[in-house]
Amino acid sequence: TDMDEAVEFLRKNGQAKAEKKASRIAAEGLCMVVTKDDQTAAVVEVNSETDFVAKNATFQEFVKAVATQAVNSDAADMDAFMAEKWNEDASKTVSEALVEKVAVIGENLKIRRFEKVVAEHGCVVPYVHGGGRIGVLVKFETTPEIAAKEEFKAYAKDICMQVAAANPGYLNEASVPADVIEHERKILTEQVINEGKPAQIAEKIVNGKMGKYYKENCLVDQLFVKDGDYTVAKYTDKIGKDLGGKIEIVSFVRYEKGEGLEKKSDNFADEVASMIK
């Protein structure tokens, strides 16, 4: 029918427009978290070219739909995710839904990444900072009774805020990869020897400095932002005891909008000038 042909034309036209825009840098956008229940949540990052579009309601609704897709998805990677049937309209894939949005919004958009977190023995707590600049999920192991308490919820939010603010690289010492430790030790050893310290005490000094590295980069070893008398691990123990049980931080995910993406440096005036030429 004419209607089908029209839809087909719009799809192809949208694809062509999207391909034209695909080379443009999209480093703005939003991180968003969606929870299915206390034990299942997902975080996504969807990029746009400008902050202006990131604030647009159509774009924000699309990001929410992508996050909802992620929390219901079993996709193991980005390719599988993009090939899934789109939750809001099963006649198209996630990839096709993105192409249509590019045509509607008029900017290059990218679904950059997603992570779904499931807690079998505890809960997943979400947190969004700065209106979508940072999205955090923290997975806790504890009993349903403790997870339901207001004191636990306040504690869990504080831990999420710590992850957002302090940006730890790892959960604990055990989760720092061996090659990262080796690289760090090598740099520190060179520094110590360059300072003229003899080799036999260099190792001791490096061990001390590695302790400092863990305190800065591992969440549970960091000083708790709200009360510097405690590390995050010690504060977690305290709250667990106060609530009559045990709490363990199992893992966390922290997405920051545009991290690691090159930003567009040319400004709007230059862009207009180059168009006139």
Coordinates of C-alpha atoms in Angstrom, one line a residue:
T1 CA 0.0 0.0 0.0
D2 CA 0.9 3.7 -0.3
M3 CA 1.3 3.8 3.5
D4 CA 3.8 1.0 3.5
E5 CA 5.8 2.6 0.7
A6 CA 5.8 5.9 2.6
V7 CA 7.1 4.2 5.7
E8 CA 9.8 2.3 3.7
F9 CA 10.8 5.7 2.1
L10 CA 11.1 7.3 5.5
R11 CA 13.2 4.4 6.8
K12 CA 15.6 4.6 3.9
N13 CA 15.7 8.3 4.0
G14 CA 16.3 8.2 7.8
Q15 CA 19.1 5.6 7.2
A16 CA 20.7 7.9 4.6
K17 CA 20.5 10.9 7.0
A18 CA 21.9 8.9 9.8
E19 CA 24.8 7.7 7.7
K20 CA 25.6 11.3 6.8
K21 CA 25.7 12.3 10.4
A22 CA 27.5 9.2 11.7
S23 CA 31.0 10.8 11.3
R24 CA 30.1 13.7 13.6
I25 CA 31.4 13.5 17.2
A26 CA 28.7 12.7 19.8
A27 CA 30.2 13.3 23.2
E28 CA 27.3 15.0 25.0
G29 CA 24.2 13.2 26.1
L30 CA 23.0 11.4 29.2
C31 CA 23.6 8.5 31.6
M32 CA 20.4 7.0 32.9
V33 CA 19.6 4.2 35.4
V34 CA 16.4 2.1 35.4
T35 CA 15.5 -0.5 38.1
K36 CA 13.2 -3.4 37.4
D37 CA 13.0 -4.2 41.1
D38 CA 15.4 -4.0 44.1
Q39 CA 17.5 -6.8 42.6
T40 CA 17.7 -5.8 39.0
A41 CA 18.9 -2.5 37.4
A42 CA 20.7 -1.2 34.4
V43 CA 22.7 1.9 33.5
V44 CA 23.1 3.2 30.0
E45 CA 25.0 6.0 28.2
V46 CA 23.4 7.6 25.1
N47 CA 25.3 10.3 23.4
S48 CA 24.2 13.4 21.3
E49 CA 26.4 16.0 19.6
T50 CA 25.2 18.9 21.7
D51 CA 24.1 19.6 25.3
F52 CA 21.0 21.4 23.8
V53 CA 19.7 18.1 22.4
A54 CA 20.7 16.3 25.7
K55 CA 18.1 18.6 27.4
N56 CA 15.4 17.9 24.9
A57 CA 12.4 15.9 26.1
T58 CA 12.3 13.6 23.0
F59 CA 15.9 12.7 23.5
Q60 CA 15.4 12.0 27.2
E61 CA 12.4 9.8 26.5
F62 CA 14.5 7.8 24.0
V63 CA 17.3 7.4 26.6
K64 CA 14.7 6.1 29.1
A65 CA 13.4 3.6 26.6
V66 CA 17.0 2.4 25.9
A67 CA 17.6 2.0 29.7
T68 CA 14.3 0.1 30.0
Q69 CA 15.4 -2.1 27.0
A70 CA 18.7 -2.8 28.8
V71 CA 17.1 -3.8 32.1
N72 CA 14.9 -6.3 30.3
S73 CA 17.7 -7.5 28.0
D74 CA 19.9 -10.7 28.1
A75 CA 22.3 -9.3 25.5
A76 CA 25.9 -10.1 26.3
D77 CA 27.4 -7.3 24.2
M78 CA 26.6 -4.1 22.3
D79 CA 26.1 -5.9 18.9
A80 CA 23.5 -8.3 20.4
F81 CA 21.8 -5.4 22.1
M82 CA 21.5 -3.4 18.9
A83 CA 20.1 -6.4 17.1
E84 CA 17.3 -7.0 19.6
K85 CA 13.7 -6.3 18.9
W86 CA 12.9 -2.8 20.1
N87 CA 10.6 -3.0 23.2
E88 CA 8.4 -0.1 22.1
D89 CA 7.8 -1.5 18.6
A90 CA 8.8 -5.1 17.8
S91 CA 8.7 -4.4 14.1
K92 CA 12.1 -2.8 14.3
T93 CA 15.4 -3.5 16.0
V94 CA 17.1 -1.2 18.6
S95 CA 19.5 -0.2 15.8
E96 CA 16.6 0.8 13.5
A97 CA 14.9 2.7 16.4
L98 CA 18.2 4.7 16.8
V99 CA 18.4 5.5 13.1
E100 CA 14.8 6.9 13.3
K101 CA 15.7 9.0 16.3
V102 CA 18.7 10.5 14.4
A103 CA 16.3 11.5 11.6
V104 CA 13.8 13.0 14.0
I105 CA 16.3 14.9 16.2
G106 CA 18.7 15.8 13.5
E107 CA 22.0 15.0 15.3
N108 CA 24.3 12.0 15.4
L109 CA 23.2 9.9 18.4
K110 CA 25.0 6.9 19.8
I111 CA 23.9 4.2 22.2
R112 CA 27.4 3.9 23.7
R113 CA 27.2 1.3 26.4
F114 CA 24.9 -0.4 28.9
E115 CA 25.4 -2.7 31.9
K116 CA 22.7 -4.7 33.6
V117 CA 23.3 -5.7 37.3
V118 CA 21.5 -8.5 39.1
A119 CA 21.9 -9.2 42.8
E120 CA 20.9 -12.7 43.8
H121 CA 21.5 -12.2 47.6
G122 CA 20.9 -8.5 48.3
C123 CA 20.0 -5.5 46.3
V124 CA 21.2 -3.1 43.6
V125 CA 21.0 0.6 44.4
P126 CA 20.9 3.2 41.6
Y127 CA 22.0 6.9 41.7
V128 CA 22.2 9.6 39.1
H129 CA 24.3 12.7 39.7
G130 CA 24.2 16.1 38.0
G131 CA 21.1 15.5 36.0
G132 CA 22.5 12.6 34.1
R133 CA 26.2 13.5 33.9
I134 CA 27.0 10.4 36.1
G135 CA 25.1 7.2 36.5
V136 CA 26.0 4.7 39.3
L137 CA 24.8 1.2 40.3
V138 CA 26.1 -0.4 43.5
K139 CA 25.4 -4.1 44.3
F140 CA 25.2 -5.0 48.0
E141 CA 24.9 -8.4 49.6
T142 CA 22.7 -8.4 52.7
T143 CA 19.4 -9.8 54.0
P144 CA 16.0 -8.5 52.7
E145 CA 15.2 -7.3 56.3
I146 CA 18.3 -5.0 56.3
A147 CA 17.8 -3.9 52.7
A148 CA 14.3 -2.7 53.6
K149 CA 15.4 -0.4 56.4
E150 CA 15.6 3.3 56.0
E151 CA 19.1 3.4 57.6
F152 CA 20.4 1.0 55.0
K153 CA 18.9 3.1 52.2
A154 CA 20.5 6.2 53.5
Y155 CA 23.9 4.3 53.9
A156 CA 23.6 2.9 50.3
K157 CA 22.9 6.3 48.8
D158 CA 26.0 7.6 50.6
I159 CA 28.1 4.8 49.0
C160 CA 26.6 5.6 45.6
M161 CA 27.5 9.3 46.1
Q162 CA 31.0 8.3 47.1
V163 CA 31.4 6.3 43.9
A164 CA 30.1 9.3 41.9
A165 CA 32.3 11.9 43.6
A166 CA 35.5 10.0 44.3
N167 CA 35.6 7.9 41.1
P168 CA 37.3 4.8 42.5
G169 CA 38.9 2.6 39.8
Y170 CA 38.4 -0.7 41.6
L171 CA 36.3 -2.2 44.4
N172 CA 39.2 -3.6 46.5
E173 CA 42.9 -4.6 46.3
A174 CA 42.0 -8.0 45.0
S175 CA 40.2 -6.6 42.0
V176 CA 43.2 -4.4 40.8
P177 CA 44.6 -6.3 37.8
A178 CA 48.2 -7.7 38.2
D179 CA 49.5 -5.8 35.2
V180 CA 48.2 -2.5 36.7
I181 CA 49.9 -3.2 40.0
E182 CA 53.2 -4.2 38.3
H183 CA 53.1 -1.0 36.2
E184 CA 52.4 1.1 39.3
R185 CA 55.2 -0.5 41.3
K186 CA 57.7 0.0 38.4
I187 CA 57.0 3.7 38.2
L188 CA 57.2 4.1 42.0
T189 CA 60.4 2.1 42.2
E190 CA 62.0 4.3 39.5
Q191 CA 60.9 7.4 41.4
V192 CA 62.3 6.2 44.7
I193 CA 65.7 5.1 43.2
N194 CA 65.8 8.5 41.3
E195 CA 65.5 10.2 44.7
G196 CA 68.7 8.5 45.6
K197 CA 67.3 5.9 48.1
P198 CA 69.3 2.6 48.2
A199 CA 67.7 -0.4 46.4
Q200 CA 67.3 -2.5 49.6
I201 CA 65.0 0.0 51.3
A202 CA 63.3 1.0 48.0
E203 CA 61.0 -2.0 48.1
K204 CA 59.8 -1.1 51.6
I205 CA 59.1 2.5 50.5
V206 CA 57.3 1.2 47.4
N207 CA 55.1 -1.1 49.5
G208 CA 54.1 2.0 51.6
K209 CA 53.3 4.0 48.5
M210 CA 51.2 1.1 47.1
G211 CA 49.1 1.2 50.3
K212 CA 48.4 4.9 49.5
Y213 CA 47.5 3.9 45.9
Y214 CA 44.9 1.4 47.2
K215 CA 43.5 4.0 49.6
E216 CA 43.0 6.4 46.7
N217 CA 41.8 3.9 44.0
C218 CA 39.9 1.2 45.8
L219 CA 36.4 2.0 47.0
V220 CA 36.4 0.0 50.2
D221 CA 39.9 1.4 51.2
Q222 CA 38.9 5.0 50.6
L223 CA 38.1 7.2 53.5
F224 CA 34.4 7.6 53.8
V225 CA 33.6 11.0 52.4
K226 CA 31.0 11.8 55.1
D227 CA 33.1 10.7 58.0
G228 CA 36.9 10.6 57.6
D229 CA 37.3 8.5 60.8
Y230 CA 36.2 5.5 58.8
T231 CA 37.2 3.8 55.6
V232 CA 34.3 2.7 53.4
A233 CA 34.9 -0.9 54.6
K234 CA 34.8 0.0 58.3
Y235 CA 31.8 2.2 57.9
T236 CA 30.0 -0.6 56.1
D237 CA 30.8 -3.0 59.0
K238 CA 29.5 -0.5 61.5
I239 CA 26.2 0.0 59.7
G240 CA 25.8 -3.8 59.3
K241 CA 26.3 -4.3 63.1
D242 CA 24.0 -1.4 63.9
L243 CA 21.3 -3.0 61.8
G244 CA 21.9 -6.5 63.4
G245 CA 23.6 -8.2 60.5
K246 CA 26.2 -8.0 57.7
I247 CA 26.5 -5.8 54.6
E248 CA 29.0 -6.4 51.8
I249 CA 29.7 -4.1 48.8
V250 CA 29.9 -6.7 46.0
S251 CA 30.5 -4.4 42.9
F252 CA 29.8 -1.1 41.4
V253 CA 29.4 0.5 37.9
R254 CA 30.1 4.2 37.3
Y255 CA 29.3 5.8 33.9
E256 CA 30.3 9.4 33.3
K257 CA 28.9 11.1 30.2
G258 CA 31.5 11.4 27.4
E259 CA 34.4 10.0 29.4
G260 CA 37.2 9.0 27.0
L261 CA 35.5 10.5 24.0
E262 CA 37.1 13.3 22.1
K263 CA 35.1 16.5 22.3
K264 CA 34.4 18.8 19.3
S265 CA 36.8 21.8 19.8
D266 CA 35.7 23.9 16.8
N267 CA 33.2 26.5 18.0
F268 CA 30.0 27.5 16.4
A269 CA 31.3 30.8 14.9
D270 CA 34.1 28.9 13.1
E271 CA 31.6 26.3 11.8
V272 CA 29.4 29.1 10.3
A273 CA 32.4 30.8 8.8
S274 CA 33.5 27.5 7.2
M275 CA 30.0 26.9 5.8
I276 CA 30.1 30.4 4.2
K277 CA 33.4 29.6 2.5

